[in-house]
XYZ file of C-alpha atoms in Angstrom:
111
model
C 91.513 113.251 108.604
C 93.956 114.603 106.004
C 97.290 113.294 105.863
C 100.053 115.397 107.056
C 101.953 116.249 103.829
C 104.305 118.388 105.797
C 106.426 115.612 106.910
C 106.982 113.911 103.619
C 110.182 115.637 103.120
C 111.448 114.408 106.728
C 110.210 110.747 106.069
C 111.884 110.563 102.861
C 114.849 111.630 104.373
C 114.725 109.334 107.207
C 114.088 106.365 105.102
C 116.981 107.142 102.953
C 119.183 107.807 105.724
C 118.016 104.497 107.754
C 118.070 102.477 104.682
C 121.630 103.381 103.672
C 122.761 103.000 106.939
C 121.238 99.656 107.519
C 123.074 98.538 103.967
C 126.666 99.813 105.151
C 126.521 98.640 108.669
C 125.188 94.843 107.452
C 127.761 94.856 104.711
C 131.000 96.437 106.634
C 131.776 92.957 108.410
C 133.439 91.934 104.955
C 136.438 94.494 105.331
C 137.411 93.369 108.690
C 139.423 90.505 106.698
C 140.446 92.027 103.235
C 139.712 88.509 101.470
C 140.404 89.808 97.692
C 139.540 86.244 96.224
C 136.100 85.993 98.138
C 133.093 87.093 95.825
C 131.326 88.034 98.725
C 133.989 90.922 99.079
C 132.719 92.469 95.974
C 128.995 91.955 96.770
C 129.732 94.029 100.478
C 131.808 96.365 98.426
C 129.255 97.048 95.655
C 126.398 97.536 98.268
C 128.496 100.006 100.380
C 129.430 102.069 97.294
C 125.911 101.980 96.159
C 124.698 103.192 99.357
C 126.939 106.082 99.589
C 126.052 106.785 95.731
C 122.308 106.452 97.179
C 122.915 109.144 100.268
C 124.612 111.719 97.683
C 122.141 111.795 94.967
C 119.861 112.730 97.779
C 121.797 116.032 97.780
C 121.547 116.599 94.140
C 118.981 118.103 91.906
C 119.337 115.440 89.037
C 117.603 112.506 90.103
C 119.733 110.231 87.996
C 122.442 109.285 90.599
C 119.428 108.331 93.219
C 118.172 106.241 90.447
C 120.786 104.282 89.378
C 122.005 103.622 92.572
C 118.525 101.983 93.556
C 118.463 99.740 90.566
C 122.196 98.770 91.623
C 120.824 98.136 95.252
C 117.483 96.278 94.466
C 119.587 94.116 91.806
C 122.354 93.281 94.674
C 119.919 92.566 97.166
C 117.742 90.489 94.730
C 120.849 88.433 94.149
C 121.406 87.980 97.967
C 118.121 87.118 98.410
C 117.812 84.470 95.704
C 121.597 83.139 95.968
C 120.421 80.037 98.394
C 118.034 78.754 95.590
C 115.623 77.455 96.063
C 114.962 80.511 98.503
C 113.301 79.236 101.721
C 110.903 81.671 103.562
C 113.111 82.813 106.348
C 113.341 86.208 108.472
C 116.570 86.572 106.352
C 114.970 86.062 103.046
C 112.182 88.651 104.359
C 114.264 91.458 105.007
C 116.005 91.150 101.655
C 112.315 91.784 99.767
C 111.735 94.621 102.075
C 114.740 96.305 101.405
C 114.154 95.404 97.536
C 111.117 97.138 98.073
C 112.446 100.327 99.456
C 114.974 100.182 96.946
C 112.362 100.111 94.267
C 110.726 102.804 95.896
C 113.450 105.257 95.279
C 114.000 103.868 91.596
C 110.573 104.837 90.912
C 110.162 108.071 92.780
C 113.671 109.618 92.757
C 114.487 112.237 95.061
């Protein structure tokens, strides 16, 4: 059976919106109490800003914004996954690795 190529655009946008939505919802809790002295506040701020730029990059004809925001998301999520050194194989670590994989897919594929 042949793959359903006509669903490619819908699947990419569903993945893009769910990826960015998860990143925003997972990090929005850091903004309830704005602790400017806390480093995790700035990490969460970077993730939310990069996720919004990632969504905006999908609407542009140039792929640069999508690629740059994907690389930024990858680096921040890699930092979050490897912060508890040495990393242990937990569900949180595996979720971070899956999210890193999605970011790398968009960094290599573009729009």
